[in-house]
PDB file of C-alpha atoms in Angstrom:
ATOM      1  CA  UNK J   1       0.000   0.000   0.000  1.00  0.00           C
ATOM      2  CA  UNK J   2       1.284   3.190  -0.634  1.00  0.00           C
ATOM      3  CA  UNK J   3       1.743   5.886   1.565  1.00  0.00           C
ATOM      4  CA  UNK J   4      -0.551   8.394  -0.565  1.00  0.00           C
ATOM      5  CA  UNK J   5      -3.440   5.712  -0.558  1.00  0.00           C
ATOM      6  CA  UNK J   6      -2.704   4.856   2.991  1.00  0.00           C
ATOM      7  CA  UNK J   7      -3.057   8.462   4.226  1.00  0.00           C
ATOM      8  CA  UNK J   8      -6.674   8.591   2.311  1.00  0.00           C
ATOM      9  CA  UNK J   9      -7.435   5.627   3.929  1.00  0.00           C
ATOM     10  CA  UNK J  10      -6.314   6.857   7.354  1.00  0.00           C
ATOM     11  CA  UNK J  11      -7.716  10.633   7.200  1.00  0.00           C
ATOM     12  CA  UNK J  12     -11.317   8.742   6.932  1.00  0.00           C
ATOM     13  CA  UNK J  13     -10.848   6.887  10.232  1.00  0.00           C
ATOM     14  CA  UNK J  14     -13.898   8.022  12.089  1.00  0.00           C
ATOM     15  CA  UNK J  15     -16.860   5.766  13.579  1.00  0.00           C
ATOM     16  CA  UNK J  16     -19.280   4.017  10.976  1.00  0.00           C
ATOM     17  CA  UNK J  17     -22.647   4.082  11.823  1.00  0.00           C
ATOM     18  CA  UNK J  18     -22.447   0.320  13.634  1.00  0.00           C
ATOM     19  CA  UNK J  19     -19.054   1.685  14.878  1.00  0.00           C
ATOM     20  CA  UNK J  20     -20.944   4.675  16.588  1.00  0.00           C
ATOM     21  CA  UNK J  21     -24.033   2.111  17.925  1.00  0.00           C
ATOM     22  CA  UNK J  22     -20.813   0.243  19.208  1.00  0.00           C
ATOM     23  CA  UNK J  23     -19.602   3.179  21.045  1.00  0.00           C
ATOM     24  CA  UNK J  24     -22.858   4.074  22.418  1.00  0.00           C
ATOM     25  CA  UNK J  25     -23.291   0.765  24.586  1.00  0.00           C
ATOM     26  CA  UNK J  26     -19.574   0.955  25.364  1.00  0.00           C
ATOM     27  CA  UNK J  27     -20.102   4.214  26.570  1.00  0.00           C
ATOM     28  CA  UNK J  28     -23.145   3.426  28.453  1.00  0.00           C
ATOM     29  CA  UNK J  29     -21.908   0.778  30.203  1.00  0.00           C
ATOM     30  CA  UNK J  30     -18.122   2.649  30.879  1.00  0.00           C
ATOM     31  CA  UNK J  31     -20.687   5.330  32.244  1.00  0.00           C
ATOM     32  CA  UNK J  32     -22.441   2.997  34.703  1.00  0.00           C
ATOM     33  CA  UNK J  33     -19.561   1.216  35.842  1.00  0.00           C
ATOM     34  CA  UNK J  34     -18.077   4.628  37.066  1.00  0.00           C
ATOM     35  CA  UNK J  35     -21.068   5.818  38.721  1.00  0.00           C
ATOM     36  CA  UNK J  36     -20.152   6.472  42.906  1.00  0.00           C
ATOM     37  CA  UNK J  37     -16.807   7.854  41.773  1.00  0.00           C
ATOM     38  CA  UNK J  38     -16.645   9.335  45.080  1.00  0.00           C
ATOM     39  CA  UNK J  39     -17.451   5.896  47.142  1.00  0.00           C
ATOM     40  CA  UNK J  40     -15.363   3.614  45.245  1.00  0.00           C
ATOM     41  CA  UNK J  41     -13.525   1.227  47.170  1.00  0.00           C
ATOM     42  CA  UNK J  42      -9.895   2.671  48.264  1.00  0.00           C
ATOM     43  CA  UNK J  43      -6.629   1.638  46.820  1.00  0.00           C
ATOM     44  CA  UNK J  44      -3.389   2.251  47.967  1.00  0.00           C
ATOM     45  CA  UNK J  45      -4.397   4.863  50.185  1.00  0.00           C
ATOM     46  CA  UNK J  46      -1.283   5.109  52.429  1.00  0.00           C
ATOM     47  CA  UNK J  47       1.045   5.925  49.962  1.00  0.00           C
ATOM     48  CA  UNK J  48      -0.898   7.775  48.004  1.00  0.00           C
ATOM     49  CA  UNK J  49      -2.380   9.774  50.630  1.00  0.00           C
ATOM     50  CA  UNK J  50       1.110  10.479  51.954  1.00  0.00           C
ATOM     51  CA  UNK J  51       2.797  12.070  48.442  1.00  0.00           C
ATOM     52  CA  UNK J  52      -0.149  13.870  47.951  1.00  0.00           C
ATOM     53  CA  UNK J  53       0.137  15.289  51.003  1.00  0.00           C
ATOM     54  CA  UNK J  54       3.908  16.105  50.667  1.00  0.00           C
ATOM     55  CA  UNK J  55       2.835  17.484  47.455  1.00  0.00           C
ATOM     56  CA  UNK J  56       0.744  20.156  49.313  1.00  0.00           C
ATOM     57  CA  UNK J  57       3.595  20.602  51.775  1.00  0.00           C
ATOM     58  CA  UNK J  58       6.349  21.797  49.143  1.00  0.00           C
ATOM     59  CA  UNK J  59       3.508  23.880  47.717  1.00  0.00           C
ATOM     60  CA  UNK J  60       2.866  25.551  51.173  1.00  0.00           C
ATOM     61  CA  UNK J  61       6.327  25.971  51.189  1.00  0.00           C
ATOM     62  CA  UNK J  62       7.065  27.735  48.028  1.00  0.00           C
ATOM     63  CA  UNK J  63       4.505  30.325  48.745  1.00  0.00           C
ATOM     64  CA  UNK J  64       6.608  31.255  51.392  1.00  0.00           C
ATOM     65  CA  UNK J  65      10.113  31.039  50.410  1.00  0.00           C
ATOM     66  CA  UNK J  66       9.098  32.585  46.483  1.00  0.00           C
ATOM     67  CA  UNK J  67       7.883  35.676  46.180  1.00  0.00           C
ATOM     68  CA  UNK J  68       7.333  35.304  42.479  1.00  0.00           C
ATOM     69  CA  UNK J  69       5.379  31.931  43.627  1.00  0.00           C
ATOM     70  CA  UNK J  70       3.370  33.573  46.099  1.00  0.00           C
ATOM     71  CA  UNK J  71       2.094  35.831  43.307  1.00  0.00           C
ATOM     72  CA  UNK J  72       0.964  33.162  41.033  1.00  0.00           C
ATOM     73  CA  UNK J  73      -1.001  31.428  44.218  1.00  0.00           C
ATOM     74  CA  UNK J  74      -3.292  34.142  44.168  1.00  0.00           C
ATOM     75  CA  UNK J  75      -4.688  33.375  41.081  1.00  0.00           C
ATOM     76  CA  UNK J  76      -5.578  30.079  42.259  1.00  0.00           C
ATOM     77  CA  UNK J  77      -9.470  29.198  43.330  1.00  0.00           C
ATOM     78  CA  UNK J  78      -9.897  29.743  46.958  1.00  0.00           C
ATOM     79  CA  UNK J  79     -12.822  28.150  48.790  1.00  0.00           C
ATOM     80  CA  UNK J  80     -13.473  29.690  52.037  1.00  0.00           C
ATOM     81  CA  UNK J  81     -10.923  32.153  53.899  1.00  0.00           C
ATOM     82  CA  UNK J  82      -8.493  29.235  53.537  1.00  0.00           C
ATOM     83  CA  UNK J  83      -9.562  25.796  51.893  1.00  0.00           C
ATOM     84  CA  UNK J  84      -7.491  25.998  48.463  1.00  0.00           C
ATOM     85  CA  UNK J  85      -7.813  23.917  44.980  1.00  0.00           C
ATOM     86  CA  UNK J  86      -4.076  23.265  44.232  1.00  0.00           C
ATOM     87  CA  UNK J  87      -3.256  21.889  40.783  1.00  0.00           C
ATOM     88  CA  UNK J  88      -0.479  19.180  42.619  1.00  0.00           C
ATOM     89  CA  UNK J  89       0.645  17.945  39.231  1.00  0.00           C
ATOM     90  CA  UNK J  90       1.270  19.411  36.102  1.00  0.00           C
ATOM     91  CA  UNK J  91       3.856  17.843  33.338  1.00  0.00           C
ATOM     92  CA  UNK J  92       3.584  16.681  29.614  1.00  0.00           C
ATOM     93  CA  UNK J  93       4.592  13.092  28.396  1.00  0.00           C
ATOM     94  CA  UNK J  94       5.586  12.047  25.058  1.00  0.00           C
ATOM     95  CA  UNK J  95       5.351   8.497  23.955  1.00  0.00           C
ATOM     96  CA  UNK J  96       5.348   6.548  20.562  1.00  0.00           C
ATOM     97  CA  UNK J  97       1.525   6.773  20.988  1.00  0.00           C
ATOM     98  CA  UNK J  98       0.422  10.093  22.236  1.00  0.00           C
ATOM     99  CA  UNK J  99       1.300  13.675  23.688  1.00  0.00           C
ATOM    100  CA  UNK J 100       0.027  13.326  27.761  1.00  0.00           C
ATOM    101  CA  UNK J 101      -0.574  16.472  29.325  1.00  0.00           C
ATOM    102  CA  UNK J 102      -1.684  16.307  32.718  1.00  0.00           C
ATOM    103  CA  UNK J 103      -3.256  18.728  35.601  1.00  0.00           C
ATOM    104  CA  UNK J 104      -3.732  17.242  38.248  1.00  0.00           C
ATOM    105  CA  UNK J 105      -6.002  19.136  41.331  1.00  0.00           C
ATOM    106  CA  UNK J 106      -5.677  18.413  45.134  1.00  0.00           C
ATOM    107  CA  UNK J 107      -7.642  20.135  47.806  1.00  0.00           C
ATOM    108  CA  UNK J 108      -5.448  22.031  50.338  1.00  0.00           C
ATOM    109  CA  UNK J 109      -6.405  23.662  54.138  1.00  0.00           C
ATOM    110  CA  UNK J 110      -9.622  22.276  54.602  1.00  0.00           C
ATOM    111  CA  UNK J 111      -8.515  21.278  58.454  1.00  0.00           C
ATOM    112  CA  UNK J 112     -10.695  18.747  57.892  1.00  0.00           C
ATOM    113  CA  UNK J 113      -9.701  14.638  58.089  1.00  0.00           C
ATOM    114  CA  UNK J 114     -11.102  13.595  55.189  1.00  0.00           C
ATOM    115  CA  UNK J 115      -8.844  15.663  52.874  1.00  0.00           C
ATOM    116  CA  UNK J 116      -6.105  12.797  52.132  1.00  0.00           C
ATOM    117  CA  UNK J 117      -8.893  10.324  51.416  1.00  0.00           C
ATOM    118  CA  UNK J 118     -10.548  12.852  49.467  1.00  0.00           C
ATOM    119  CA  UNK J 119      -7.151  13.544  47.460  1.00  0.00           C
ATOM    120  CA  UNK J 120      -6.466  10.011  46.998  1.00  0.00           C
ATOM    121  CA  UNK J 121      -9.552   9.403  45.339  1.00  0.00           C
ATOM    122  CA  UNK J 122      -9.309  11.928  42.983  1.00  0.00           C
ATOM    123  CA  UNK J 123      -5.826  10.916  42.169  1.00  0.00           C
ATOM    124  CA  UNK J 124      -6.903   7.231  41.535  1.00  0.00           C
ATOM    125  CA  UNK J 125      -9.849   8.524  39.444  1.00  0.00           C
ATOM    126  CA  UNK J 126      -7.117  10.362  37.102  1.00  0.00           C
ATOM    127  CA  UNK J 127      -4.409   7.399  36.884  1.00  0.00           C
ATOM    128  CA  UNK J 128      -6.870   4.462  36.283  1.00  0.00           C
ATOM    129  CA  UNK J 129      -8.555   6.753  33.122  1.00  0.00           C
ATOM    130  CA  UNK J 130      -4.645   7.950  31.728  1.00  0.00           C
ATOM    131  CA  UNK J 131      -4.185   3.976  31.927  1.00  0.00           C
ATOM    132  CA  UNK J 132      -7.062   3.360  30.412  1.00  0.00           C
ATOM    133  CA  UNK J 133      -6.246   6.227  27.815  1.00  0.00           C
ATOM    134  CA  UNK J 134      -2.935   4.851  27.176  1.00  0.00           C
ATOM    135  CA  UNK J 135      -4.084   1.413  26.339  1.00  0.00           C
ATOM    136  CA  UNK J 136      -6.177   2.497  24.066  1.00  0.00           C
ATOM    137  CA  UNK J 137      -3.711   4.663  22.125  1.00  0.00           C
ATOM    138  CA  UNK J 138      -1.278   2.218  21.839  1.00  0.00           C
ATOM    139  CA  UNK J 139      -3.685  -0.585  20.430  1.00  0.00           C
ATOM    140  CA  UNK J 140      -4.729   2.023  18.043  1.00  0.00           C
ATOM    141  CA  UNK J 141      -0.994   2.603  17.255  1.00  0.00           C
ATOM    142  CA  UNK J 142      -0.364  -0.668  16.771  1.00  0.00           C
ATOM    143  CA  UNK J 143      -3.536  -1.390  14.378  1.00  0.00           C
ATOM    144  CA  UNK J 144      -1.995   2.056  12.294  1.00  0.00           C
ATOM    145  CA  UNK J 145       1.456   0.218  11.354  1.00  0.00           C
ATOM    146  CA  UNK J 146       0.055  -3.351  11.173  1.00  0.00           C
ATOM    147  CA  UNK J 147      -1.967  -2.114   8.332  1.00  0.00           C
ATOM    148  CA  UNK J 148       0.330  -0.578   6.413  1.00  0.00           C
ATOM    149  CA  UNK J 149       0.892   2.803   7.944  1.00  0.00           C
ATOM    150  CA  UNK J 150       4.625   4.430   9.667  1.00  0.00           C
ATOM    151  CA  UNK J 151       5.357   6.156  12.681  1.00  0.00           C
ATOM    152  CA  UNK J 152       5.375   9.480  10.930  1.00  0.00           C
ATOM    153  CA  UNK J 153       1.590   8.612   9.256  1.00  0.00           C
ATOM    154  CA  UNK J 154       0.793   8.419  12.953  1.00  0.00           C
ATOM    155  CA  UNK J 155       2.140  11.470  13.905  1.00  0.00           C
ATOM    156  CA  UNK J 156       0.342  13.502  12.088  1.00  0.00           C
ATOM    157  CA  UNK J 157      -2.629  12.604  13.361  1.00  0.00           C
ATOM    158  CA  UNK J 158      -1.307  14.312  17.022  1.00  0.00           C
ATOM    159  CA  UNK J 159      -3.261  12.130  19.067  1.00  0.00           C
ATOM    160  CA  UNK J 160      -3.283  13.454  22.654  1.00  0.00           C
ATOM    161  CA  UNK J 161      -4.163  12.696  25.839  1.00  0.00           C
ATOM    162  CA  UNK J 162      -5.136  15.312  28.394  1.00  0.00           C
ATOM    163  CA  UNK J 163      -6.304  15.227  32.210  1.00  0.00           C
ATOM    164  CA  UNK J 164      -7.109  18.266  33.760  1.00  0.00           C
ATOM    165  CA  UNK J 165      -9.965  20.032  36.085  1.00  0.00           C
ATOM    166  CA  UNK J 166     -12.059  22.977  36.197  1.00  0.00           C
ATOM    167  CA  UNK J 167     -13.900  24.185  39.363  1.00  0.00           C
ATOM    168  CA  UNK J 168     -17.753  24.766  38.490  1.00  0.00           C
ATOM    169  CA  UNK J 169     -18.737  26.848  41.770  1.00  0.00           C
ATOM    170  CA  UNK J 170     -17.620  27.456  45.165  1.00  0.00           C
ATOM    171  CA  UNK J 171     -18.777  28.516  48.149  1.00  0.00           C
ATOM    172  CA  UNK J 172     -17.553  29.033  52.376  1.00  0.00           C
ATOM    173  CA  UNK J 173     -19.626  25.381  52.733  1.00  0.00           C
ATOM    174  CA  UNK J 174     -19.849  23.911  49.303  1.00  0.00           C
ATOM    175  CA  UNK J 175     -17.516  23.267  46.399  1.00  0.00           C
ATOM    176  CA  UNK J 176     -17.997  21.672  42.805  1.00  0.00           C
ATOM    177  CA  UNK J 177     -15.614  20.486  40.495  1.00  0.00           C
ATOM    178  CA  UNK J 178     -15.086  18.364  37.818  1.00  0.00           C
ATOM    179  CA  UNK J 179     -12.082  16.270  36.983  1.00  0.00           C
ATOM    180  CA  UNK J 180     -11.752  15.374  33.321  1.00  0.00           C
ATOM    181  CA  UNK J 181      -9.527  12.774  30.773  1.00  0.00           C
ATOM    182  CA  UNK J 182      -9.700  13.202  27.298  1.00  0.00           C
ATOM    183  CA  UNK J 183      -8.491  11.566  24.227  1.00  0.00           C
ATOM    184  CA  UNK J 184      -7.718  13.950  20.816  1.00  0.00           C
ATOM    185  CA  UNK J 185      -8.631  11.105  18.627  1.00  0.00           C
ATOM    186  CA  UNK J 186     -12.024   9.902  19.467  1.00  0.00           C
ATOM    187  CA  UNK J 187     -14.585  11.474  21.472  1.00  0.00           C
ATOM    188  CA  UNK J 188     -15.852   8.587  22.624  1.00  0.00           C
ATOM    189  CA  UNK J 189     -13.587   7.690  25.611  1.00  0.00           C
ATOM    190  CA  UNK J 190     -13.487  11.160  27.211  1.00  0.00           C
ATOM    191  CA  UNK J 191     -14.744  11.007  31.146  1.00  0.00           C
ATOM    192  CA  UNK J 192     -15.760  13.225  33.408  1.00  0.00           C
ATOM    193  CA  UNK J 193     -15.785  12.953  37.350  1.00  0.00           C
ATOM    194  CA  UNK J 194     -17.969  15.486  39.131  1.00  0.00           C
ATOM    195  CA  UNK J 195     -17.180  15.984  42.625  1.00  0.00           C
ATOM    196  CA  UNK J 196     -19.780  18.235  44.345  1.00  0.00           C
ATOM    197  CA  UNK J 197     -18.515  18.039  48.275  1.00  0.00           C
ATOM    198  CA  UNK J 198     -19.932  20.221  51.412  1.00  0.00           C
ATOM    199  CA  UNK J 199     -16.495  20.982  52.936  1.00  0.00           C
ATOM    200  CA  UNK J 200     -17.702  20.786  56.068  1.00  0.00           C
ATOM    201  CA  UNK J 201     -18.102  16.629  56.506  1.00  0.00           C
ATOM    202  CA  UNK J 202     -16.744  15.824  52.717  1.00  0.00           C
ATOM    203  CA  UNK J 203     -19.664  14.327  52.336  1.00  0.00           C
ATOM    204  CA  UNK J 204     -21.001  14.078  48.589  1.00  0.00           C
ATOM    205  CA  UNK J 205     -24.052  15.529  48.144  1.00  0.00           C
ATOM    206  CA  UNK J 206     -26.795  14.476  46.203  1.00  0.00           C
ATOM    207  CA  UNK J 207     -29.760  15.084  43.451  1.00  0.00           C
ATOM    208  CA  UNK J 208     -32.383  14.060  46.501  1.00  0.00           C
ATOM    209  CA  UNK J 209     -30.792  16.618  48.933  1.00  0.00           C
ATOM    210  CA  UNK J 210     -30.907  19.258  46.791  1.00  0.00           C
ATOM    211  CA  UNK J 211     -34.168  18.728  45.287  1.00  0.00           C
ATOM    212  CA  UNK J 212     -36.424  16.877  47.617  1.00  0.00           C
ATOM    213  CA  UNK J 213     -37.652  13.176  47.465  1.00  0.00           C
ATOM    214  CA  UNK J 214     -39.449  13.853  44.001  1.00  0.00           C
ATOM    215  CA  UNK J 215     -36.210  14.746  42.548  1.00  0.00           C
ATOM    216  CA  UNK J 216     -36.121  11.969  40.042  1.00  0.00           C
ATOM    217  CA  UNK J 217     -39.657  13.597  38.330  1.00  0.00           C
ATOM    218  CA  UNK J 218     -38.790  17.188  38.833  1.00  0.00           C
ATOM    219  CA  UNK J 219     -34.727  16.528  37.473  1.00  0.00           C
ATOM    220  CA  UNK J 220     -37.117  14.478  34.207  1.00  0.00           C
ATOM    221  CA  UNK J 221     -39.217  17.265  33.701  1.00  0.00           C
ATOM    222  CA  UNK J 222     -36.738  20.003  33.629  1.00  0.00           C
ATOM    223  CA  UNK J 223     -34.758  18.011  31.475  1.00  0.00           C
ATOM    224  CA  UNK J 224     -37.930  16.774  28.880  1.00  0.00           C
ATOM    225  CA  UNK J 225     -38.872  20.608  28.785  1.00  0.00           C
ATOM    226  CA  UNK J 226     -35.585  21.518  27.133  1.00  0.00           C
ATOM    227  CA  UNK J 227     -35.149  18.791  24.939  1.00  0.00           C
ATOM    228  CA  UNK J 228     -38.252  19.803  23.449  1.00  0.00           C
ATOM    229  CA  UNK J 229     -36.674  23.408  22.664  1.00  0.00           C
ATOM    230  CA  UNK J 230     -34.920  21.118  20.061  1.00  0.00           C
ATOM    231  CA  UNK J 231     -35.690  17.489  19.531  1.00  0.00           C
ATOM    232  CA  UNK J 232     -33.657  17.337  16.500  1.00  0.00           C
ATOM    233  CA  UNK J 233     -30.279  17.231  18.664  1.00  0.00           C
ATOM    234  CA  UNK J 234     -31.406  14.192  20.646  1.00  0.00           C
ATOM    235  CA  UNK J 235     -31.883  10.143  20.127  1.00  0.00           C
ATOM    236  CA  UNK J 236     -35.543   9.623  20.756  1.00  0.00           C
ATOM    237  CA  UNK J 237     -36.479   7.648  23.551  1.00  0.00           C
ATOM    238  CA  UNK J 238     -36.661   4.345  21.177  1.00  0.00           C
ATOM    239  CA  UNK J 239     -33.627   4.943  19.721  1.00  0.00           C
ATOM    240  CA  UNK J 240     -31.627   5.252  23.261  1.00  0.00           C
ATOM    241  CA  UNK J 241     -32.180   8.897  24.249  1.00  0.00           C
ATOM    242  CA  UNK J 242     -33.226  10.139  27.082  1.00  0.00           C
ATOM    243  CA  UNK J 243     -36.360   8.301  29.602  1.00  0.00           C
ATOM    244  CA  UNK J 244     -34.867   9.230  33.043  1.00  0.00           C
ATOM    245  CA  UNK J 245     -32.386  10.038  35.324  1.00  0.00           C
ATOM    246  CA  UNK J 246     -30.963   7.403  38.011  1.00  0.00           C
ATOM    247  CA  UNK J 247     -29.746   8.487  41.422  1.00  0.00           C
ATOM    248  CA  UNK J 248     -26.230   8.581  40.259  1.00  0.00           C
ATOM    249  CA  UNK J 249     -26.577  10.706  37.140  1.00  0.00           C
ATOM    250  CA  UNK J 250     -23.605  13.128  37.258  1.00  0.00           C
ATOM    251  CA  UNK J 251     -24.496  16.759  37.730  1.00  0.00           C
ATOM    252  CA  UNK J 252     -22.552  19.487  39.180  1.00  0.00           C
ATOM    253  CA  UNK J 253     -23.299  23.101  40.858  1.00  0.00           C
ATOM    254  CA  UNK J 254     -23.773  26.205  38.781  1.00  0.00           C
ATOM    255  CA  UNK J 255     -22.793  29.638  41.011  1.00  0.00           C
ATOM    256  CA  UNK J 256     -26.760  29.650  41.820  1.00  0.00           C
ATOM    257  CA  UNK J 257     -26.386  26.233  43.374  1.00  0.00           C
ATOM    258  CA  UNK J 258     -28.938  24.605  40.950  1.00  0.00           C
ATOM    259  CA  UNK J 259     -27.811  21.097  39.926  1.00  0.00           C
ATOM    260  CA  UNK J 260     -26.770  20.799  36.172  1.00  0.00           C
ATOM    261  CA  UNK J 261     -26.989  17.107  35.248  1.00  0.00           C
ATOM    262  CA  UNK J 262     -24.677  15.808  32.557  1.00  0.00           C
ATOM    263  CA  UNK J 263     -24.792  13.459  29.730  1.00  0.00           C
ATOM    264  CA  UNK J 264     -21.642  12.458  28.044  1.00  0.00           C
ATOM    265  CA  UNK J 265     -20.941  12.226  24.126  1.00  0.00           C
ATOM    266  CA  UNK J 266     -23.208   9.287  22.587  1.00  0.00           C
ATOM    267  CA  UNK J 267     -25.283   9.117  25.557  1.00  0.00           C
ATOM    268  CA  UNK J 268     -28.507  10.455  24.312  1.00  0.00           C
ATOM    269  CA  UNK J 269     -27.238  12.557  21.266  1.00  0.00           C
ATOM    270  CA  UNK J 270     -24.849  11.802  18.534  1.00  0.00           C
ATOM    271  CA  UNK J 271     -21.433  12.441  19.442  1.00  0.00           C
ATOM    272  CA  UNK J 272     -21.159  15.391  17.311  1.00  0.00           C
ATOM    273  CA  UNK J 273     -23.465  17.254  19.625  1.00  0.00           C
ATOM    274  CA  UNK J 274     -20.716  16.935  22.214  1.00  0.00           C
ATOM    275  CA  UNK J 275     -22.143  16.438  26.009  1.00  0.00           C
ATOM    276  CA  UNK J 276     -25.673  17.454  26.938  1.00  0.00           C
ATOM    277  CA  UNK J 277     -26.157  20.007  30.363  1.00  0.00           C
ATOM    278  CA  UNK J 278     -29.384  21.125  31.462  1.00  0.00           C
ATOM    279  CA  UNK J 279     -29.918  23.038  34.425  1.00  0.00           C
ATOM    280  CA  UNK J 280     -32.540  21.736  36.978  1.00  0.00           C
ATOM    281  CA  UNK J 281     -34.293  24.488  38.710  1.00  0.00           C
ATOM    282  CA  UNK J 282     -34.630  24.298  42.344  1.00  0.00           C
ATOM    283  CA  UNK J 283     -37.544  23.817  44.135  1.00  0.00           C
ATOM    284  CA  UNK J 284     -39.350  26.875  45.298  1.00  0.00           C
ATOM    285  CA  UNK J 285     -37.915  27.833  49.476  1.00  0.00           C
ATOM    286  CA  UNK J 286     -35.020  25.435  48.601  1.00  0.00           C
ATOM    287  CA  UNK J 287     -31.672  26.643  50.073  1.00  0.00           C
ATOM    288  CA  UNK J 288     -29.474  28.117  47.403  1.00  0.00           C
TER     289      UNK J 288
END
């Protein structure tokens, strides 16, 4: 095969339409298996736990010994008068398969004992998805030069693979974040972790707390009413779109404190639509 006819062949690499039904149900079933990020069982906490918290420690310590530092810490999200979101890790990877970049949070000065747990968590959420990510990239690699193609075909194609974070709303008592991996060359396997905590137990809190015990038919409603605003967008019911929310739909806080539940890429529009938000009001007297 030559390389001009391999290149066609390789620029049209993108899901069929059995690919993308493929990639639904994958992604469906990735999504429930990752549902409860926040209670999954604990791995390697001790270690973990323990760099993470040294981490913190040369950070506290480079705000005070660096002016310069110092200056850049401002900039950073503070929750509270002292609770801080740190970004712990940030460094970029190359390999034969992909360009990693990776920004990894931490939360910092809670004063609170559930802060290394919380830490380690999030940490394991980010190295078992850039494993995952790798894997994936490498088989995908591999399947490139087995039929035909060369390192430098792959190349070009600048696959990446990037973990980072973004904080969705804070408060003195409440903070929301999301921690994200992604993957340049299909949409398919990017995930999401949404971490909504009340920094005052580290308890997660949930769709029923915020919305009452009818939150399941107020979240479906709210939802329903904008899909409506344009049904074109969406799978129809039949087809795998949306029926319902579950008690461990993903959602995070907006700076009103109303819930936004999330559905990833495939879930219940083509992946072309990208992920799906909609806000869900809160009930009327409901603490905002």
């Amino acid at each position: 095969m030559t390389p001009e006819r391999y290149k066609r062949i390789f620029d049209k690499i993108g899901p069929t339409s059995r690919q993308e039904e493929e990639l639904r149900a994958r992604m469906k079933e990735q999504l429930r298996q990752r549902q409860k990020p926040w209670v999954r069982v604990q791995r390697r906490m001790g270690q973990t736990a323990a760099s993470l918290s040294a981490a913190v420690l040369a950070f506290a310590m480079g705000v005070n010994l660096s002016p310069a530092f110092a200056a850049e810490v401002q900039t950073l999200p503070v929750l509270g008068s002292l609770a801080q979101v740190l970004t712990i890790r940030q460094e970029v990877t190359e390999t034969p398969s992909a360009t990693i970049r990776v920004e990894e949070p931490a939360l910092s000065q809670t004063g609170k004992d559930w802060e290394a747990q919380a830490n380690d968590k999030i940490h394991q959420a980010v190295e078992e998805q850039l494993a995952q990510a790798q894997q994936r990239t490498e088989e995908y690699r591999t399947a490139v030069l087995a039929t035909g193609g060369t390192q430098e075909d792959y190349d070009q194609r600048q696959v990446e693979i990037q973990a980072g974070y973004e904080v969705k709303s804070q408060s003195e008592n409440v903070l929301s974040f999301v921690v994200w991996v992604g993957e340049s060359w299909t949409s398919a396997y990017n995930t999401a972790y949404y971490y909504n905590l009340d920094l005052e137990s580290g308890a997660e809190l949930r769709l029923e707390g915020l919305l009452g015990e009818d939150y399941i038919a107020l979240a479906n409603a709210a939802i329903q009413e904008q899909i409506a605003q344009d049904p074109q967008r969406y799978f129809a019911p039949e087809q795998g779109g949306f029926t319902t929310i579950t008690p461990d739909t993903p959602f995070y806080l907006d700076e009103d404190g109303r819930p936004v539940v999330v559905f990833q890429p495939y879930e219940i529009a083509p992946g072309s639509e990208g992920k799906q938000e909609f806000v869900i009001p809160l009930p009327e007297g409901a603490e905002q």
